[in-house]
Coordinates of C-alpha atoms in Angstrom, one line a residue:
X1 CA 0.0 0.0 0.0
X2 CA 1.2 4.0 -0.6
X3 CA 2.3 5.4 2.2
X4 CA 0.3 8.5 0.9
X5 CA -2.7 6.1 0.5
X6 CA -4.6 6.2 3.9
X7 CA -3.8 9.9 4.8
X8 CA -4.8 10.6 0.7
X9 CA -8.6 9.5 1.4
X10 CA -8.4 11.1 5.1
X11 CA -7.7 14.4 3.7
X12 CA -9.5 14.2 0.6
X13 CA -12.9 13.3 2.9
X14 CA -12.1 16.4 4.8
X15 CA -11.7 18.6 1.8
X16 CA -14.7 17.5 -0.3
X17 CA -16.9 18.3 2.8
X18 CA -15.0 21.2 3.8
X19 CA -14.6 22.6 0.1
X20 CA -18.1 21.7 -1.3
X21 CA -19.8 23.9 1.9
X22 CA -17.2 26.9 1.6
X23 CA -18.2 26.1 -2.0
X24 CA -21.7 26.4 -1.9
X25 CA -21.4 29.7 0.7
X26 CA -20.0 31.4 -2.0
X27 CA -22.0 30.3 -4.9
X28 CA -25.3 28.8 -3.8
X29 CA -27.2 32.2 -2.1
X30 CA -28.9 33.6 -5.4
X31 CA -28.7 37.6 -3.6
X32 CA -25.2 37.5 -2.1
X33 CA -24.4 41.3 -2.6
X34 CA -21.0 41.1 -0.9
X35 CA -20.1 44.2 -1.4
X36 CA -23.6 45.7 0.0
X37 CA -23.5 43.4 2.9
X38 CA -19.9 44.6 3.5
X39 CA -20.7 47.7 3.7
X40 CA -23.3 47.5 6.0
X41 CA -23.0 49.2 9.6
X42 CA -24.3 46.0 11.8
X43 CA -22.0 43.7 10.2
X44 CA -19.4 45.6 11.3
X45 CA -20.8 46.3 14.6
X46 CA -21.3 42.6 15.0
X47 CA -17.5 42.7 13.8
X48 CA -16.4 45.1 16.5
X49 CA -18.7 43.2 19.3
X50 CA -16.6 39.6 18.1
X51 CA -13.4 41.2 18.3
X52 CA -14.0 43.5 21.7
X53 CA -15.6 40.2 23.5
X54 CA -12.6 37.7 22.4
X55 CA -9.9 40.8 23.1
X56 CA -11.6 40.9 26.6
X57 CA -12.3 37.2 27.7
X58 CA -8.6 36.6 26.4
X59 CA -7.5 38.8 28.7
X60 CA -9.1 38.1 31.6
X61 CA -8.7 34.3 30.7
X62 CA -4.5 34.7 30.5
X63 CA -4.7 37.5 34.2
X64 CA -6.3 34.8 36.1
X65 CA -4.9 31.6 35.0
X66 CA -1.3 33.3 36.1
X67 CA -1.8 33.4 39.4
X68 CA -3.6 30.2 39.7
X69 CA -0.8 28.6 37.4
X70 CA 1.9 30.0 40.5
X71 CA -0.5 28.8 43.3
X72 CA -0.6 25.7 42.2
X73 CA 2.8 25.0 41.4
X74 CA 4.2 26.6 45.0
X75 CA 1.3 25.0 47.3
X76 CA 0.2 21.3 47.8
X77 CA -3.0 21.4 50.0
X78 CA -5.8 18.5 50.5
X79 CA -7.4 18.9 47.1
X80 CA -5.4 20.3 44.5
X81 CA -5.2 16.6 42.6
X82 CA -9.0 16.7 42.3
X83 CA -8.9 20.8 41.3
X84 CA -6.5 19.6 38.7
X85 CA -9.0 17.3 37.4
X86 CA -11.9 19.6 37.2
X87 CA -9.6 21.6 35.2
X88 CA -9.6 18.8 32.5
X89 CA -13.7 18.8 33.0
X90 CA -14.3 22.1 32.3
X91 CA -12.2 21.3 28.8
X92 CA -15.0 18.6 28.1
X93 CA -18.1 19.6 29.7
X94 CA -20.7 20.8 27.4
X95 CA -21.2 24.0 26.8
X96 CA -25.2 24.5 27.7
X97 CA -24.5 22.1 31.0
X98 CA -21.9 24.6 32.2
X99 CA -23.8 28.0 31.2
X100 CA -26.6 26.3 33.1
X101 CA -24.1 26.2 36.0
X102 CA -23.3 29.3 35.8
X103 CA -26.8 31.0 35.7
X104 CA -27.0 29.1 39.1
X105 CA -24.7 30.4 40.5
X106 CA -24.8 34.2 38.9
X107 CA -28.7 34.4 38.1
X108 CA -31.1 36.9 39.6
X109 CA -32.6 33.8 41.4
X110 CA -28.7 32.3 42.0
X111 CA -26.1 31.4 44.5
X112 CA -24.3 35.0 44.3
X113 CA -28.2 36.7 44.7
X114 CA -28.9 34.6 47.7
X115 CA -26.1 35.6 49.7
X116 CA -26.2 39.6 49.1
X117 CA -29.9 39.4 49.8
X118 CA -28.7 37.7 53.1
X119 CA -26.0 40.9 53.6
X120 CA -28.7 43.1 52.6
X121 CA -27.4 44.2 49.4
X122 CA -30.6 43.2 47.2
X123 CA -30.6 40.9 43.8
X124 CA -28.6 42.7 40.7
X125 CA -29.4 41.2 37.2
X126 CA -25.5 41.1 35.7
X127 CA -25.7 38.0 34.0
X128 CA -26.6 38.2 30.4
X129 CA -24.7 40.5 28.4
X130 CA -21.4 40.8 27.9
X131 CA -20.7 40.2 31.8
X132 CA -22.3 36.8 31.0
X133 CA -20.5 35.9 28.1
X134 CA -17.1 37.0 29.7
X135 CA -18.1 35.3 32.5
X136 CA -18.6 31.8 30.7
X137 CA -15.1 32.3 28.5
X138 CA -13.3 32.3 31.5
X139 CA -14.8 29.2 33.4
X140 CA -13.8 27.0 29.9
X141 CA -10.3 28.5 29.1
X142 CA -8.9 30.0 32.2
X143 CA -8.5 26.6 33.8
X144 CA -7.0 25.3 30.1
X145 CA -4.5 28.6 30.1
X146 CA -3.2 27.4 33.7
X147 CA -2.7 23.6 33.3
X148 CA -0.7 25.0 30.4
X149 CA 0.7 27.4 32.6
X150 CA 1.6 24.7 35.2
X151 CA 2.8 22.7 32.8
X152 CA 6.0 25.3 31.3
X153 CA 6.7 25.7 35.5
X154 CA 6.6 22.1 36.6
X155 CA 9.3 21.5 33.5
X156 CA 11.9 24.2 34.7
X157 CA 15.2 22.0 35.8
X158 CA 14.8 21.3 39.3
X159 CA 18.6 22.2 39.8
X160 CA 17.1 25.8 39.2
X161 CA 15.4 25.8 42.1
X162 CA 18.4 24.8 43.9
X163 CA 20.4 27.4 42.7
X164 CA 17.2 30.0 43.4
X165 CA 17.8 28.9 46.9
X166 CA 21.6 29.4 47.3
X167 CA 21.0 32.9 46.1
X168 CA 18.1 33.7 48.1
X169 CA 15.7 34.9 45.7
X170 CA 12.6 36.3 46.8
X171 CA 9.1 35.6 45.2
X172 CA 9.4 38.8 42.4
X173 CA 12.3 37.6 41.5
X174 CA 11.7 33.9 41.1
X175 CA 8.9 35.0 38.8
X176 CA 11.0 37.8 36.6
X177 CA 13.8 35.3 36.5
X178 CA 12.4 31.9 36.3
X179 CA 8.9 31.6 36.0
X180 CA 8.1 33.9 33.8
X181 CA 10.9 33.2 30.8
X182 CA 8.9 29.5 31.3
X183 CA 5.8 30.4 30.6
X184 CA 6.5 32.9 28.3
X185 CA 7.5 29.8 25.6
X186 CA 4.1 28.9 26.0
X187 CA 1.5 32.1 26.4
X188 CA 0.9 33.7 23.5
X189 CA 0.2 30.4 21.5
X190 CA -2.4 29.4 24.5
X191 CA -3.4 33.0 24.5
X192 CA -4.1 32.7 20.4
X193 CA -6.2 29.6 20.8
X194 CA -8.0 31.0 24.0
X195 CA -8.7 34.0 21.3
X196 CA -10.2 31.7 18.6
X197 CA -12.1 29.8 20.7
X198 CA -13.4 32.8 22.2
X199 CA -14.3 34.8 18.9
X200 CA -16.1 31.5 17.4
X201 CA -17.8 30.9 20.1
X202 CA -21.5 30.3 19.8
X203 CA -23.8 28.6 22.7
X204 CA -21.7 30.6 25.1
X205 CA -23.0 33.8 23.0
X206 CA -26.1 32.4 22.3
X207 CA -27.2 32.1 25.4
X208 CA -25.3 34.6 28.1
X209 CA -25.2 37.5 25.3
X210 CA -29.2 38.7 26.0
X211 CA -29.9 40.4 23.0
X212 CA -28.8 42.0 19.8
X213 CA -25.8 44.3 21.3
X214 CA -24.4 41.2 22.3
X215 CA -24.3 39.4 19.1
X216 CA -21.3 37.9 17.3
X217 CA -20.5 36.7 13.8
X218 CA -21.1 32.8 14.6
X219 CA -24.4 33.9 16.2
X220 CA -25.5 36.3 13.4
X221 CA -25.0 34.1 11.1
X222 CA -27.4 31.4 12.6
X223 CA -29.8 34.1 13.2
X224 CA -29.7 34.9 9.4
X225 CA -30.1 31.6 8.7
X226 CA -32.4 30.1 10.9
X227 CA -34.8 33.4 12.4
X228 CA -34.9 35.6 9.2
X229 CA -33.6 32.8 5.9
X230 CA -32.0 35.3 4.6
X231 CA -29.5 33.3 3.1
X232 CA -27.3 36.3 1.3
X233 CA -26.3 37.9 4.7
X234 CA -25.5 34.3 6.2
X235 CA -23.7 33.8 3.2
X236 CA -21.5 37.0 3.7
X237 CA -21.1 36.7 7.7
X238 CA -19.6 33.3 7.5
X239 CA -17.5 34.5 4.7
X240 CA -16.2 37.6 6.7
X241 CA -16.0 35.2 9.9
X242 CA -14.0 32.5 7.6
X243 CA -11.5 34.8 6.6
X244 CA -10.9 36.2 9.9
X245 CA -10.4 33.2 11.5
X246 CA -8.1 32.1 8.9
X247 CA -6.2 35.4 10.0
X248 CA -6.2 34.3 13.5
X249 CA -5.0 30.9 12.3
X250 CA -1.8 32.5 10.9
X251 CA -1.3 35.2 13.7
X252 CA -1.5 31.9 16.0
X253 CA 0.9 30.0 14.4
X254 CA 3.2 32.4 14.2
X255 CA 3.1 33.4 18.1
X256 CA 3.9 29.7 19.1
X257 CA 7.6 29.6 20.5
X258 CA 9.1 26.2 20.8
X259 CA 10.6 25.3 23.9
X260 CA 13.7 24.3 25.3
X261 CA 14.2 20.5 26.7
X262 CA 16.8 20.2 29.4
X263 CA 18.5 17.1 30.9
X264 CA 18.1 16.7 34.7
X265 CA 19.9 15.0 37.7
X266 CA 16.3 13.6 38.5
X267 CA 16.5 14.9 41.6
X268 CA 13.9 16.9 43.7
X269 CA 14.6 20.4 45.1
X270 CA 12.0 22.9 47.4
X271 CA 11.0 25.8 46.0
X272 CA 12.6 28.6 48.5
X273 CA 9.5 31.2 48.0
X274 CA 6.9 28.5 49.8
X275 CA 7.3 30.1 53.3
X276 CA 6.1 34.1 52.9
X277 CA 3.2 35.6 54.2
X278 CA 2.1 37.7 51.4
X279 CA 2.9 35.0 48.8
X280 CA 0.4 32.5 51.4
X281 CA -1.7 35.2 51.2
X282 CA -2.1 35.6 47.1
X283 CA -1.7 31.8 46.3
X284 CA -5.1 31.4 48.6
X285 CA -6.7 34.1 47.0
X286 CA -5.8 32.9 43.8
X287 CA -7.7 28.9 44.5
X288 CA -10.6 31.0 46.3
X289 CA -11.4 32.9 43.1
X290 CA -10.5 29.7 40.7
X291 CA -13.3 27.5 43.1
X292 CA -15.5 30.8 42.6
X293 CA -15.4 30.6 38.9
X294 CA -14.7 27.1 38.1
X295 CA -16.5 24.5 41.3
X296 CA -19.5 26.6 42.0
X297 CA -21.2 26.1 38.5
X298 CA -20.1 22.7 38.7
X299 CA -21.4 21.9 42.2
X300 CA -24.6 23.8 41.2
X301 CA -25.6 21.5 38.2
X302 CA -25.4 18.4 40.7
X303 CA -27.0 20.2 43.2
X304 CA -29.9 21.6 41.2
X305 CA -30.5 18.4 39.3
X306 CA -32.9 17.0 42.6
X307 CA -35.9 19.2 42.5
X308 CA -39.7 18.6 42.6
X309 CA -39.8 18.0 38.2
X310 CA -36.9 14.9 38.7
X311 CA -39.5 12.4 38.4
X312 CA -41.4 14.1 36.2
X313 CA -38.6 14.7 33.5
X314 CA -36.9 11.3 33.7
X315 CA -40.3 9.7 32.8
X316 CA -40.7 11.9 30.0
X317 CA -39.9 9.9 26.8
X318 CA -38.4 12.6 25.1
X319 CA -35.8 12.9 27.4
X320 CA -34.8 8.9 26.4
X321 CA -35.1 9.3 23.1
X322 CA -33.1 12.7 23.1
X323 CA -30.2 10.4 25.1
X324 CA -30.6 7.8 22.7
X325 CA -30.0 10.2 20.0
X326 CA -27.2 11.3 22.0
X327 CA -25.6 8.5 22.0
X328 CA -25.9 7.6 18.9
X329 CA -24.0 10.7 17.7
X330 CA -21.6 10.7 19.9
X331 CA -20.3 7.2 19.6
X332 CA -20.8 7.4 15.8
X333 CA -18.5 11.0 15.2
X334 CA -16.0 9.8 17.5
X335 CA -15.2 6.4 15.7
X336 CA -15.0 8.1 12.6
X337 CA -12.9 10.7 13.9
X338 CA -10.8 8.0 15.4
X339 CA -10.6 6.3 11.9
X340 CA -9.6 9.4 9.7
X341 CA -7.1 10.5 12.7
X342 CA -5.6 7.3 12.6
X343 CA -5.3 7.3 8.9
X344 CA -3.4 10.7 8.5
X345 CA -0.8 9.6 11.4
X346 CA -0.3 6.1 9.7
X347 CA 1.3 8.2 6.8
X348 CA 3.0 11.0 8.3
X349 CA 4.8 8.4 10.7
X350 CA 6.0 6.6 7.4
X351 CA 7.4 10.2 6.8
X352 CA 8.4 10.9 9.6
X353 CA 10.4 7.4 10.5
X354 CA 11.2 5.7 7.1
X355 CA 11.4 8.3 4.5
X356 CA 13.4 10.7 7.0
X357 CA 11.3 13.8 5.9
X358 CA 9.7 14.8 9.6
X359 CA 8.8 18.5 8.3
X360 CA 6.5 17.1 5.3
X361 CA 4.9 14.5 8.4
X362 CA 4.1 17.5 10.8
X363 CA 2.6 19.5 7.7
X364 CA 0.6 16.8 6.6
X365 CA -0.9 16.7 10.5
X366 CA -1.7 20.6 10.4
X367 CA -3.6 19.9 7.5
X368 CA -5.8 17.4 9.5
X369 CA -5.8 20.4 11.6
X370 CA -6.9 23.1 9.8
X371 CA -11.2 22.3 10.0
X372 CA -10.4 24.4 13.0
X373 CA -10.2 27.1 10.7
X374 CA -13.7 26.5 9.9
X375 CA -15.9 27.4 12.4
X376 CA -18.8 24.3 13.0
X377 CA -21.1 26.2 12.2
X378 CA -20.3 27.9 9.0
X379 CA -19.4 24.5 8.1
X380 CA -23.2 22.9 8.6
X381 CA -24.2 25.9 7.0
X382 CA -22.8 25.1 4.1
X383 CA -23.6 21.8 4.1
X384 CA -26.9 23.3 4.8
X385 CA -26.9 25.7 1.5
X386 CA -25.2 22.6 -0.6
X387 CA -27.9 20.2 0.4
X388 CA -31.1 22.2 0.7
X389 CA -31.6 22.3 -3.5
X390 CA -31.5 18.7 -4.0
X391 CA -32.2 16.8 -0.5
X392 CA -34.4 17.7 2.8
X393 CA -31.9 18.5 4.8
X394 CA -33.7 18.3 8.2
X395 CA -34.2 14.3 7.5
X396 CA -30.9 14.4 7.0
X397 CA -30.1 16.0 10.5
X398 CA -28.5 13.2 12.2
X399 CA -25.4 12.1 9.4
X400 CA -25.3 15.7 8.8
X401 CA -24.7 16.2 12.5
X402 CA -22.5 13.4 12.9
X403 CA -20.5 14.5 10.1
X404 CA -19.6 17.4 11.2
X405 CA -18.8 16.7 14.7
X406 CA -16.2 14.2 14.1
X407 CA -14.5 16.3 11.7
X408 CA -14.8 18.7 14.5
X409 CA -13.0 16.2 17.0
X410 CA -10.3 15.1 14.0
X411 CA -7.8 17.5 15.3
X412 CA -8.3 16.3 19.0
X413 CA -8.2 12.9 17.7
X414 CA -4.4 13.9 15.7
X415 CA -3.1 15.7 18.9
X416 CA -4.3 12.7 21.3
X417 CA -2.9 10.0 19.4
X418 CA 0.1 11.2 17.3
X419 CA 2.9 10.8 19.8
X420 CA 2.6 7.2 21.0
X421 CA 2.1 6.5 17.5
X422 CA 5.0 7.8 16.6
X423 CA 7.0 6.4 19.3
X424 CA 5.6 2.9 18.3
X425 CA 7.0 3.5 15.1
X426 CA 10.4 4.2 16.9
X427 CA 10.4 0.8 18.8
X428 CA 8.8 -1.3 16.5
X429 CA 9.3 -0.2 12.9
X430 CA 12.6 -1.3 12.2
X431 CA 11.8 -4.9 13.6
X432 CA 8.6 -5.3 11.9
X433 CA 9.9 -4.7 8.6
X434 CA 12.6 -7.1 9.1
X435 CA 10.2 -10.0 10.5
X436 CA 7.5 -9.2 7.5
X437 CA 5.2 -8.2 9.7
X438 CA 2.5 -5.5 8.3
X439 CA -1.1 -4.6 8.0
X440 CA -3.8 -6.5 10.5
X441 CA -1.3 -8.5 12.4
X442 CA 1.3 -5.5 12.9
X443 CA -1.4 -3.6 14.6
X444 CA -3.2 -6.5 16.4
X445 CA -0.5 -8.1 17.5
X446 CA 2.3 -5.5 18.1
X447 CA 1.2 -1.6 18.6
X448 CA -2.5 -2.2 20.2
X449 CA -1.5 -3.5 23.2
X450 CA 0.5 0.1 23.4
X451 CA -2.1 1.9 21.7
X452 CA -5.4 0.8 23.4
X453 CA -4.8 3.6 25.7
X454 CA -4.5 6.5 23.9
X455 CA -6.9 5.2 21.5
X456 CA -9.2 4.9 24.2
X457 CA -8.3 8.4 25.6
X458 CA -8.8 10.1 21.7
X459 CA -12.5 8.5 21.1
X460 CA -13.7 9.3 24.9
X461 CA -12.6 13.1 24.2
X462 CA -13.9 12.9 20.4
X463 CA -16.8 10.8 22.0
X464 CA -17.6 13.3 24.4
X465 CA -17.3 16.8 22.7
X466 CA -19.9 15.4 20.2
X467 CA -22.0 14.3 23.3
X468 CA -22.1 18.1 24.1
X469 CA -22.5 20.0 21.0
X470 CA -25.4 22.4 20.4
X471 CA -23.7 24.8 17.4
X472 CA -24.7 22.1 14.6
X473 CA -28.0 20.2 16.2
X474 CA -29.4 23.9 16.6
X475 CA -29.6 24.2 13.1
X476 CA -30.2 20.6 11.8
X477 CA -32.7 19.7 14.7
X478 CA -36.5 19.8 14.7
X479 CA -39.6 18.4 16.9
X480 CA -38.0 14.2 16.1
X481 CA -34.7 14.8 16.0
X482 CA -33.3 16.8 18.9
X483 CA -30.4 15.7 21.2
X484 CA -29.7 16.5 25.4
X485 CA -28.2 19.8 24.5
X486 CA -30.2 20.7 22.5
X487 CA -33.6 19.7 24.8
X488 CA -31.8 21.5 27.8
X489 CA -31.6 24.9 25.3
X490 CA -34.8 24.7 24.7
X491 CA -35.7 24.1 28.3
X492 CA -33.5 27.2 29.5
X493 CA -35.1 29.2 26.4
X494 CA -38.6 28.7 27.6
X495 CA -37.5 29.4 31.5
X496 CA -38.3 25.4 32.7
X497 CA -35.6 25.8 35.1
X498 CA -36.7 22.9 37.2
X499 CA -36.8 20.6 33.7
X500 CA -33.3 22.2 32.4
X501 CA -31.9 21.5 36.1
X502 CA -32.5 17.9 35.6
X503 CA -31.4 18.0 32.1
X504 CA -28.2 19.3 32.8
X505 CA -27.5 16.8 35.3
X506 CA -28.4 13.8 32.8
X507 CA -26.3 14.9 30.4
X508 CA -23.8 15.5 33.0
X509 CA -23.7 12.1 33.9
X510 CA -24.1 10.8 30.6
X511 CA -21.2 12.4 29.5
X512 CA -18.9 11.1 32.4
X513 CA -20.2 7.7 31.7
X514 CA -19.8 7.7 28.2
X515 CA -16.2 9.1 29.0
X516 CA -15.0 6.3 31.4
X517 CA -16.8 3.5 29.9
X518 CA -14.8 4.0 26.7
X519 CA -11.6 5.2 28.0
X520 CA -11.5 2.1 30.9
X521 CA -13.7 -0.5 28.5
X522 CA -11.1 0.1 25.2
X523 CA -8.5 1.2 27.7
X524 CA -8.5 -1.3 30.1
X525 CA -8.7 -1.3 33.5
X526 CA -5.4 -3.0 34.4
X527 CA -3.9 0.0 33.0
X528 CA -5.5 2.2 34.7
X529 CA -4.5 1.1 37.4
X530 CA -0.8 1.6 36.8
X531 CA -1.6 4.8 35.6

């Protein structure tokens, strides 16, 4: 077989889909006036709104995780393993489970309102709006900004901190000197993708943003399409949101630094700024405000899930089939995910490891990554656009939706899996080749063993993230086909708190099921355990 063979149908799968809906955005709308639409004033409001919002929850995102990223390096208190691991569930929550959290917590009828109507303060309404929307970017990417964070500090040397302490340096300068050069290798390209994430983002908007002022491109755009079908001003929103994220893209890609691997003794070495007062002092404040922003909506979506509609809601067959549906999705985008993943890194490893050529490998796995260019849903709206003349493309809903959510998790899939492919190929490829051994039997018998795990780990996250999306079922769905995200929008929509309480906490559990049931079932247990 070509080595170019499996990554060649990968790839050219990704572009047919990718290329026929860019495609059909540009061609399909009969009254695309681009240059009208560009030239009117709420496109670029909507414009400035997607910029300011991204600018600001960036910000914020990067300011907080700093501090938390120091705390948790300097301190180890009762705790801080499972705060680490809610740090990873905030990356894989979904979206509408967490902004139900959050309105919880920060709603007129929430946590926050509670307790200054207790001090005598009275209720404020500060949710939705921009406070709202700034307020759900930093629950998902502050905690991603400061396990990266943690990550650049836990890898200085530790004979740095030894020579830190001969010198006696104090907390400012341990930063200045140490910590700071470390995670500066690593912040503006966290910072980048924190920006992306943040100017495509669309349930977060959707729901927190309130109203019109607080409208962005991904948002306008499915209001064009879905409330008004007016298909020439979708048309040119996702074509001035495509080629702004492909802007980004670059910029991105240009602000990531590599970093510097030293060799170490092995050997462990205190920190010497553990024992101050004032750095005590910030380091608490630092986990108070991070169990603030991040616990509290979580705790809240357990919490609020037993109320008087429970039993009411989980004997509701809409709510089964909705999980069904679910399911069905999920499982369904993440294997195919996993397939075309797998297929791009079987190639680039041959060119990485036999044909010597390791810069034409890692080019060949940005293209796998570059559907994050294309925002979701500009994507199923151009599948939408491409479809609509020849097809109905709501019975179509579910391998539309499927579709586009496991090219969505392909470049999760690449990032998950690539390296202990690649290293598999540095044990075993030499040997293989010399034995005969190829194909079925190289994989079954030599690199699965090795690679149930992070196979395992790549389909629970691509698994998962399709488990949670609302961005394409709000567009494909209808009255028959409508999945847990999308019920517990329309719950929150219609102000069926008690219903969307217990929503949330099905899908909650679903997803944490679905999550360790693939990763310990294809995983195995036994590994775990060594883990």
């Amino acid at each position: 077989m070509p080595w170019w063979l499996p990554a060649g149908i990968a790839l050219a799968l990704v572009a047919a889909v990718v290329g026929g809906a860019l495609m059909a955005l540009a061609l399909a709308a009969p009254g695309l006036d681009l240059a009208g639409n560009l030239g009117d004033a709420y496109l670029w409001r909507v414009v400035r709104f997607t910029l300011f919002q991204a600018t600001l929850s960036t910000l914020l995102s990067v300011a907080l995780a700093v501090p938390v990223a120091r705390a948790l390096a300097r301190r180890r208190f009762p705790g801080r393993g499972l705060l680490l691991r809610l740090f990873s569930l905030s990356l894989v929550i979904p979206t509408i489970v967490a902004i139900f959290g959050i309105a919880a917590v920060h709603g007129r009828t929430g946590w926050v309102n509670d307790a200054a109507e207790l001090l005598g303060l009275g209720r404020a309404h500060y949710l939705y709006g921009l406070t709202g929307i700034l307020i759900g970017h930093v629950f998902f990417n502050m905690p991603f900004v400061a396990r990266i964070l943690l990550q650049a500090i836990e890898a200085v040397p530790p004979e740095t901190w030894r020579v830190a302490s001969q010198y006696g340096l104090r907390s400012r300068d341990i930063f200045r000197l140490i910590e700071w050069p470390a995670m500066r290798t690593v912040l503006p390209g966290a910072a980048g993708l924190v920006f992306m994430l943040c100017f495509t983002s669309f349930a977060v908007v959707l729901t927190l943003g309130g109203g019109p002022k607080a409208t962005t491109l991904e948002v306008a755009v499915y209001q064009a399409l879905r409330f008004d079908f007016d298909l020439g001003r979708a048309v040119a929103l996702a074509l001035v949101q495509l080629g702004l994220c492909g802007a980004i893209v670059l910029a991105v890609l240009q602000l990531a630094v590599p970093g510097n691997m030293t060799l170490t003794e092995g050997r462990i070495y205190e920190r010497p700024d553990r024992g101050g007062r004032l750095g005590l002092a910030v380091d608490t404040l630092a986990v108070i405000v991070t169990l603030a922003l991040v616990v509290l909506p979580l705790a809240a979506v357990a919490v609020a899930g037993f109320n008087p509609r429970t039993f009411g809601v989980l004997s509701d067959p809409r709510l089964w089939r909705a999980v069904g549906q679910s399911l069905a999705i999920a499982l369904s985008a993440g294997v195919i995910a996993l397939l075309l993943g797998g297929a791009v890194l079987v190639s680039s490893r041959i060119l990485r490891h036999r044909l010597g050529r390791p810069g034409a490998a890692g080019r060949l796995e940005l293209c796998a990554s570059l559907i994050l260019v294309v925002p979701p849903f500009v994507l199923a709206t151009g599948l939408f656009v491409l479809l609509r003349p020849v097809a109905d493309v709501f019975a179509l809903g579910m391998p539309l939706v499927v579709l586009v959510n496991a090219l969505m998790a392909l470049p999760f899939v690449v990032r998950f899996l690539g390296g202990p492919m690649m290293e598999e190929a540095q044990r075993h490829d030499r040997l293989c080749q010399s034995l005969g051994i190829g194909g079925w039997n190289r994989l079954r018998l030599v690199e699965w063993p090795n690679l149930r795990r992070p196979a395992s780990l790549a389909l629970a996250v691509a698994a998962t993230l399709s488990l949670g999306d609302l961005g394409v079922i709000a567009l494909f769905g209808s009255q028959d086909f409508a999945t847990l995200p999308l019920l517990l929008y329309q719950a929150m929509g219609g102000f069926r708190m008690g219903e969307a309480a217990v929503i949330a906490a099905v899908l909650s559990l679903l997803c944490l099921a679905l999550f360790l049931a693939i990763e310990w079932g294809l995983g195995g247990l036994k590994r775990h355990a060594h883990v």
